[in-house]
Tab-separated table of C-alpha atoms in Angstrom:
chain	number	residue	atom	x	y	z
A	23	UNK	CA	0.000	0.000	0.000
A	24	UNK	CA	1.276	3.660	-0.777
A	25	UNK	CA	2.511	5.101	2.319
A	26	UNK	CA	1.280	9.019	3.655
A	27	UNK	CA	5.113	10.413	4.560
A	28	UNK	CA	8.085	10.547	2.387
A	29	UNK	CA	11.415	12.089	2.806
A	30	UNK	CA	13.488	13.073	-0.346
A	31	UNK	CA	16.000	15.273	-1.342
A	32	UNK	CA	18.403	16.739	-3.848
A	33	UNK	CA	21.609	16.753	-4.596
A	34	UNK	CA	23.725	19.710	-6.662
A	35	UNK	CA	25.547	22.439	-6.880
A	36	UNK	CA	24.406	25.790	-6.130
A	37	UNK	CA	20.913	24.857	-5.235
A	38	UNK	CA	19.750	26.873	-2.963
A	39	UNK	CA	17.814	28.757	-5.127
A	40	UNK	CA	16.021	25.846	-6.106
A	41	UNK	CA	12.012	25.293	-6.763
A	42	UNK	CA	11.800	21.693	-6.727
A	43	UNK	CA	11.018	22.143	-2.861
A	44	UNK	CA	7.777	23.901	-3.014
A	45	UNK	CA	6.982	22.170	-6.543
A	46	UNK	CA	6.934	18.856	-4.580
A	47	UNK	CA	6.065	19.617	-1.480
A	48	UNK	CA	2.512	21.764	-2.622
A	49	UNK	CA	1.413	19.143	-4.629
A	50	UNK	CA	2.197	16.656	-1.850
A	51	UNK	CA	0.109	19.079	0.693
A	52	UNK	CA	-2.803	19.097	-2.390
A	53	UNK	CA	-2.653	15.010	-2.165
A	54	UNK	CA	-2.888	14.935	1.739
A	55	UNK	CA	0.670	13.640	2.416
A	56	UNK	CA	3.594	14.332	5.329
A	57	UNK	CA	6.550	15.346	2.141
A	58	UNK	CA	9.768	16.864	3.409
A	59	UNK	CA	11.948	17.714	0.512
A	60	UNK	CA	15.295	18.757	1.467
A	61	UNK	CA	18.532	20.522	-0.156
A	62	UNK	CA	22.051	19.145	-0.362
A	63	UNK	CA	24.045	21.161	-1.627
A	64	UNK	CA	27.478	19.883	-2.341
A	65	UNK	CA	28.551	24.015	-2.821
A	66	UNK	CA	27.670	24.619	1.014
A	67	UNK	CA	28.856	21.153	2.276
A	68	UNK	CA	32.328	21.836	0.892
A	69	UNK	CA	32.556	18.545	-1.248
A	70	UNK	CA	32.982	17.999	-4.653
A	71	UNK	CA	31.038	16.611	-7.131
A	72	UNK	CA	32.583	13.122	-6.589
A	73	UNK	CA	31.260	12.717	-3.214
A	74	UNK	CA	27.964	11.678	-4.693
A	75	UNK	CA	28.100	8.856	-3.917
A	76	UNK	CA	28.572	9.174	-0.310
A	77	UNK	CA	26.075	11.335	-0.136
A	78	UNK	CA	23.116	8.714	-1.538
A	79	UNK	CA	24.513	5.860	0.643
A	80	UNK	CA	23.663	8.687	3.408
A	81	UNK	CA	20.683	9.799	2.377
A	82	UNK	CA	19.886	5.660	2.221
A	83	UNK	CA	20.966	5.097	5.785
A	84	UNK	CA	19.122	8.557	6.983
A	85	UNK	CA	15.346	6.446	5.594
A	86	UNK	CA	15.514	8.934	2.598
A	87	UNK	CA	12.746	7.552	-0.362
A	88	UNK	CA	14.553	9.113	-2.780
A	89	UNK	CA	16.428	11.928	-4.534
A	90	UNK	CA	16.532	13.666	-7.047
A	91	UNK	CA	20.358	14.764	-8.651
A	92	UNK	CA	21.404	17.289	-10.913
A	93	UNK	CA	24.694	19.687	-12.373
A	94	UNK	CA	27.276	18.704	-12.163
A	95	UNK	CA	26.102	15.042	-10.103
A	96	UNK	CA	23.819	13.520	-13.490
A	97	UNK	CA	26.535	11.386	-14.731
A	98	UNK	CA	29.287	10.654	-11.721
A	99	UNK	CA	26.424	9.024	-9.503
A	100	UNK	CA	25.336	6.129	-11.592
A	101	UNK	CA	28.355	4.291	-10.849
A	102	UNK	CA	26.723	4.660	-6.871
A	103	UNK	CA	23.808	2.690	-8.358
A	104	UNK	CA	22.455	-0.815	-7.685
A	105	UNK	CA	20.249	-0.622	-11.096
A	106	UNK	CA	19.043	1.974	-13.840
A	107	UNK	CA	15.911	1.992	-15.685
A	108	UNK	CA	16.426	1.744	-19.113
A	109	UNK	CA	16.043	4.918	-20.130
A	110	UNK	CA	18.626	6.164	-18.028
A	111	UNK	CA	20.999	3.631	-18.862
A	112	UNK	CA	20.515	4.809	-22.569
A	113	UNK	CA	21.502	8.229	-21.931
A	114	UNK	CA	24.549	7.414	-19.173
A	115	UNK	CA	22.413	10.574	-16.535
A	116	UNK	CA	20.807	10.004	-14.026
A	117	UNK	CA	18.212	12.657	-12.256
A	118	UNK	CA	15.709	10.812	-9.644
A	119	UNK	CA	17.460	7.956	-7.857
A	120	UNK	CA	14.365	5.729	-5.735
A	121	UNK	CA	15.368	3.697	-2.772
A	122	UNK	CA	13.071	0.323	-3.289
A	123	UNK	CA	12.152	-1.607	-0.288
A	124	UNK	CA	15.010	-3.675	-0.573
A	125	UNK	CA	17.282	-0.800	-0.314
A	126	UNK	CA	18.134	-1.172	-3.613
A	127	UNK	CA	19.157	2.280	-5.251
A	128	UNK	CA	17.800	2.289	-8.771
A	129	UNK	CA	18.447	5.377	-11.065
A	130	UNK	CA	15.931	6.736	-13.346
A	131	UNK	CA	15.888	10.419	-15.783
A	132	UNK	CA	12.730	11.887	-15.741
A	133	UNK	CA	14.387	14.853	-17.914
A	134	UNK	CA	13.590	13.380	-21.238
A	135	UNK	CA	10.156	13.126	-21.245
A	136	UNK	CA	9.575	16.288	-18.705
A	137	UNK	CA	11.497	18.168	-22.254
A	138	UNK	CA	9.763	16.659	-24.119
A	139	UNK	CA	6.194	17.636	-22.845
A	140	UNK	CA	6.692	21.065	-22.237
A	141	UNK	CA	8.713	21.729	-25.577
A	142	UNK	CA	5.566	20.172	-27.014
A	143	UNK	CA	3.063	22.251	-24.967
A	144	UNK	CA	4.979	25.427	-25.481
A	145	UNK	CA	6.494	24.954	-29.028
A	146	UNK	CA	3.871	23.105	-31.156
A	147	UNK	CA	4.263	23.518	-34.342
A	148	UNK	CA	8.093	24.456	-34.106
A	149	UNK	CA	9.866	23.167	-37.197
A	150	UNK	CA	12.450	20.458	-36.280
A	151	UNK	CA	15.113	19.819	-39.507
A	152	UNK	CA	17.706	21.487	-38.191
A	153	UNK	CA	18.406	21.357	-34.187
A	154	UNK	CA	21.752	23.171	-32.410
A	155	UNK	CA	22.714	22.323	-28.933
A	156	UNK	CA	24.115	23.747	-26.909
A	157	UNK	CA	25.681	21.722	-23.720
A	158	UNK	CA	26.100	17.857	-23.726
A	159	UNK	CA	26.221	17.204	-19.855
A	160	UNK	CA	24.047	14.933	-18.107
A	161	UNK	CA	21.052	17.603	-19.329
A	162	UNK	CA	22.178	17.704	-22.489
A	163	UNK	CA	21.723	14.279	-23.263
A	164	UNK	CA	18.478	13.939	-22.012
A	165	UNK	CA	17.244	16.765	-24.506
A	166	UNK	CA	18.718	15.511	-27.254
A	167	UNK	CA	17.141	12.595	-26.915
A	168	UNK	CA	13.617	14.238	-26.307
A	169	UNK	CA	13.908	16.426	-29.695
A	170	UNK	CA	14.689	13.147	-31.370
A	171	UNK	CA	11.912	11.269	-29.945
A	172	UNK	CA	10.005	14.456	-30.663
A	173	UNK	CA	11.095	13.540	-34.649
A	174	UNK	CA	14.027	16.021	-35.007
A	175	UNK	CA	15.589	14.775	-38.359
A	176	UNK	CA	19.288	16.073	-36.962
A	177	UNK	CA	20.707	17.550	-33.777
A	178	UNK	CA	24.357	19.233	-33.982
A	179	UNK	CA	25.402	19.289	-30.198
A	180	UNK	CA	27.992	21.616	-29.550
A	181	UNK	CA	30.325	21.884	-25.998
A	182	UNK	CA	33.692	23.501	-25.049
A	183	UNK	CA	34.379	19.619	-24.494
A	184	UNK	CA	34.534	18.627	-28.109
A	185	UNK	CA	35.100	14.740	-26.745
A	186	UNK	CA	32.205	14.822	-24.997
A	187	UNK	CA	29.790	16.228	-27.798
A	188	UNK	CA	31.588	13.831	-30.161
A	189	UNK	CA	30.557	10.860	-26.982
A	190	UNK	CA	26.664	12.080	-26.981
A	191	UNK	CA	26.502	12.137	-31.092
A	192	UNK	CA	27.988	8.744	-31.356
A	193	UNK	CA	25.320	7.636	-28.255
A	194	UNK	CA	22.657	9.079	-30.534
A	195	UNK	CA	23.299	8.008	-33.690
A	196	UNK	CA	24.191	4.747	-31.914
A	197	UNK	CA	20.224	5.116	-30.075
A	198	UNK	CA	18.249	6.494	-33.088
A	199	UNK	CA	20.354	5.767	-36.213
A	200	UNK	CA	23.165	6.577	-38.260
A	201	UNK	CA	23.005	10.646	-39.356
A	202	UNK	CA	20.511	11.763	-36.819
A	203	UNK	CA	23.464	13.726	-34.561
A	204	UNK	CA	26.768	15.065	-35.203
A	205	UNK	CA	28.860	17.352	-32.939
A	206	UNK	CA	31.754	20.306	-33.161
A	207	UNK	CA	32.780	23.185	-31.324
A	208	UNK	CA	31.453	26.400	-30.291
A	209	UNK	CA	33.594	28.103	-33.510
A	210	UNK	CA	30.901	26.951	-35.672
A	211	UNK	CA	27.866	28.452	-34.246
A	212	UNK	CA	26.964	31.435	-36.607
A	213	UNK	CA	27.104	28.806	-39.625
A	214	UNK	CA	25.110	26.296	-37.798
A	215	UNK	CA	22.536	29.394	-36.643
A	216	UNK	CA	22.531	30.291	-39.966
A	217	UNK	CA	21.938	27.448	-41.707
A	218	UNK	CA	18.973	26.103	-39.256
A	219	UNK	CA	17.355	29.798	-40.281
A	220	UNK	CA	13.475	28.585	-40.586
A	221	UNK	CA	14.575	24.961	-40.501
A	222	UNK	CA	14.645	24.500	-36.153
A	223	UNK	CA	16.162	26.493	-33.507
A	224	UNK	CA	18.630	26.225	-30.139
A	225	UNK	CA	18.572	24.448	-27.431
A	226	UNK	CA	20.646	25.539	-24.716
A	227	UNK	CA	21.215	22.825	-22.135
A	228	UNK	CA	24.337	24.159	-20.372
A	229	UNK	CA	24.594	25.770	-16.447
A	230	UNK	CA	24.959	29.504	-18.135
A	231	UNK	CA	21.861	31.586	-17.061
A	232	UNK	CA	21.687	30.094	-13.652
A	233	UNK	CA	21.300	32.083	-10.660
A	234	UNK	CA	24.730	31.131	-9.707
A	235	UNK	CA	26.061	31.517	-13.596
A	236	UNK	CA	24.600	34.394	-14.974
A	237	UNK	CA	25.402	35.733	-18.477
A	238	UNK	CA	24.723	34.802	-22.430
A	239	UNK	CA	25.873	31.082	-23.693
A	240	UNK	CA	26.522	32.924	-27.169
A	241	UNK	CA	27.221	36.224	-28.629
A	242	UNK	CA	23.716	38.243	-29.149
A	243	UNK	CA	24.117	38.421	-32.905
A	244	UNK	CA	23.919	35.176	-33.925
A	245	UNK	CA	20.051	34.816	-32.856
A	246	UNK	CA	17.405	36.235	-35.120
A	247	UNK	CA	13.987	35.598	-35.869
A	248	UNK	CA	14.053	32.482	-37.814
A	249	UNK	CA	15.063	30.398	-35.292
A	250	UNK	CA	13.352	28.990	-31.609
A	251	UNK	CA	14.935	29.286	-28.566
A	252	UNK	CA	14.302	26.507	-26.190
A	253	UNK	CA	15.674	27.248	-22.735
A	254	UNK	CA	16.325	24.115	-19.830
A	255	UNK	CA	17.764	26.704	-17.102
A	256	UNK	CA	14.518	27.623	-15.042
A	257	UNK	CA	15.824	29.494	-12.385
A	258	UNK	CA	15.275	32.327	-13.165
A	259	UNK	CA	12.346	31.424	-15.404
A	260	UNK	CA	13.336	34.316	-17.996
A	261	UNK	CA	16.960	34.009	-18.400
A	262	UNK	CA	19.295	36.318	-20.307
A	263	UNK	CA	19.420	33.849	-23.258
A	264	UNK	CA	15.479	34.317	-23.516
A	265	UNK	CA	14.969	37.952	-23.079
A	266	UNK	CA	17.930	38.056	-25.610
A	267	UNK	CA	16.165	36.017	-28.351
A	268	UNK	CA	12.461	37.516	-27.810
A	269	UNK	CA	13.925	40.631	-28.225
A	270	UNK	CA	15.286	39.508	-31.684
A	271	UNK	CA	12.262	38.129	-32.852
A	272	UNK	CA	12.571	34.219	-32.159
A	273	UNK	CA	9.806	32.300	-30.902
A	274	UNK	CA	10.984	31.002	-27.089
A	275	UNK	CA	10.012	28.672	-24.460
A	276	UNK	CA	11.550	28.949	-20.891
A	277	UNK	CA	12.719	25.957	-18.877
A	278	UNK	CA	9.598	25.845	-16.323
A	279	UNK	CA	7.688	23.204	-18.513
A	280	UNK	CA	10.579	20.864	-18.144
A	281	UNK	CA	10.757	21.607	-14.341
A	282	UNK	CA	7.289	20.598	-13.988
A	283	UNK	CA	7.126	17.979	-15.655
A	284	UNK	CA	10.284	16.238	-15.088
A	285	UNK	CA	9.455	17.092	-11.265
A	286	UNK	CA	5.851	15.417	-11.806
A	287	UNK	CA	7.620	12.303	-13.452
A	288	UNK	CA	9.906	11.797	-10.244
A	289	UNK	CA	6.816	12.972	-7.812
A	290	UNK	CA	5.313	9.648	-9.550
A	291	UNK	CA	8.055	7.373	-9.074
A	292	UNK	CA	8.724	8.379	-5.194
A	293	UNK	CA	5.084	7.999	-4.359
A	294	UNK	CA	3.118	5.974	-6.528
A	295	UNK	CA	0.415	8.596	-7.140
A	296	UNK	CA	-0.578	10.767	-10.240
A	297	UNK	CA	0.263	14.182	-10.048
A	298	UNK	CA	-1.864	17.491	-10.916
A	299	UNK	CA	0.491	18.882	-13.849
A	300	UNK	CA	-1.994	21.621	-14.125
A	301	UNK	CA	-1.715	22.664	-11.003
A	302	UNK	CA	2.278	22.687	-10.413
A	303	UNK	CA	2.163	24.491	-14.139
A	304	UNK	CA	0.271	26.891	-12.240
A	305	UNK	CA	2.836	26.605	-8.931
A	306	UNK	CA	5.998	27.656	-10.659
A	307	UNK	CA	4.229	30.736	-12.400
A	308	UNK	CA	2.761	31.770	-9.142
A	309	UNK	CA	6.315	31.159	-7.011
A	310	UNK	CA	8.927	32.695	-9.862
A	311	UNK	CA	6.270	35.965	-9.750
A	312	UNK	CA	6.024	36.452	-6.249
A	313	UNK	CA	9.776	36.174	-5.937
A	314	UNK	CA	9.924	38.829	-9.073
A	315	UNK	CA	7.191	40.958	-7.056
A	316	UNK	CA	9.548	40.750	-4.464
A	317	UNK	CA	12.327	42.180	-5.885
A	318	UNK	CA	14.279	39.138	-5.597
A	319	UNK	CA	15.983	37.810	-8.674
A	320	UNK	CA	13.698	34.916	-10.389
């Protein structure tokens, strides 16, 4: 039988800022349950990323239910793991670890299809040829897979780590066929902007527009109004990158869709029950615009 109290958490960097607290914990309130959600924040600990791992077989011993992981913890904390789901183990990130009954830890990524329903809630009829990416991180891989699944016919991921773009194209291509990714360096952005003009748009799946890493993932000029912009940072909810491209004419869609309903898809798999998406649509608009009322940055 599904239990009334849960305790989970999440692990990253830089956190503190985070909205996955109140995202989980109203709906939980909405559905009658006792849900702490809790921060750990590797930044304010003073460990580094690699200490994931210690920190789930904590979190296990503590009577945690699960957690949830992200930057930089997606991809160094499956090797912590007792199992992954198989969509997981198809993208090598994790971002929702559950701790079964047996006290197995078993690593799932709810990113993919919470990407994939907002970018198809928010960018319907967006045309999909020609896809640039930027990022190819433990996020990263988890949208490229959703704008393939979504029927991209090519994604060209792009990363200061040119071995690590070049590792998620030849995962794709290895996942959906040959020709459907390819990857190069950030030198070659204006030509791929430019030639994706009314063919697809950007994605932008790297930290850059965080609270805690503010700024522009590219220079201005190369966005312009035949292209989408399809942001995965949602805190702030309007980002830099996004006020950016609106004010050059592209058609956007901020990263609180995928916050929703990647946080509904991990809500499900801690406690068994069917979450309102409506309603925690309606939660993030309401919390980033009373912090923004506030004066508080979003």
């Amino acid at each position: 039988m599904a239990k009334d109290a849960y305790l989970v958490g999440l692990i990253g960097s830089g956190i503190g800022p985070s909205l996955s607290p109140a995202l989980h914990e109203r709906e939980a309130d909405r559905q009658g349950l006792r849900y702490l959600y809790r921060l750990i924040d590797i930044d304010a600990l003073g460990v580094p990323p690699e200490a994931v791992g210690d920190l789930v077989r904590a979190a296990r011993d503590l009577g945690f239910d699960g957690l949830n992981i992200t930057h930089p913890c997606k991809q160094l904390v499956i090797e912590h793991l007792d199992a992954l789901a198989p969509q997981a183990e198809a993208l090598g990130a994790v971002n929702t670890v559950v701790f079964e009954p047996d006290g197995r830890a078993v690593g799932h990524n709810t990113d993919v299809t919470g990407f994939a329903a907002s970018f198809a809630r928010g960018l319907p009829d967006a045309p999909l040829r020609e896809i640039v990416q930027l990022g190819a991180g433990g996020a990263g891989a988890a949208v490229a897979h959703a704008t393939l699944t979504l029927g991209a016919e090519r994604v060209t991921v792009v990363d200061a780590l040119p071995e690590r773009a070049a590792a998620l194209a030849t995962s794709l291509n290895r996942h959906f066929g040959a020709g459907r990714a390819a990857s190069t360096t950030p030198e070659r952005l204006a030509d791929l902007l430019s030639r994706a003009d009314g063919l697809g748009g950007l994605v932008h799946a790297t930290p850059t527009g965080m609270a805690a890493h503010p700024g522009l993932p590219l220079p201005a000029d190369l966005l312009h109004p035949g292209l989408w912009v399809a942001e995965v940072v949602y805190r702030p909810l309007e980002t830099e990158l996004l006020r950016t491209a609106r004010a050059a004419g592209c058609a956007v869609l901020d990263g609180g869709g995928m916050a929703v309903f990647q946080a509904a898809d991990a809500f499900r798999l801690f406690t068994g029950r069917e979450p309102d998406t409506v309603r925690m649509l309606a939660d993030i608009t309401a919390l980033a615009g009373a912090e923004h009322s506030a004066g508080q940055a979003v």
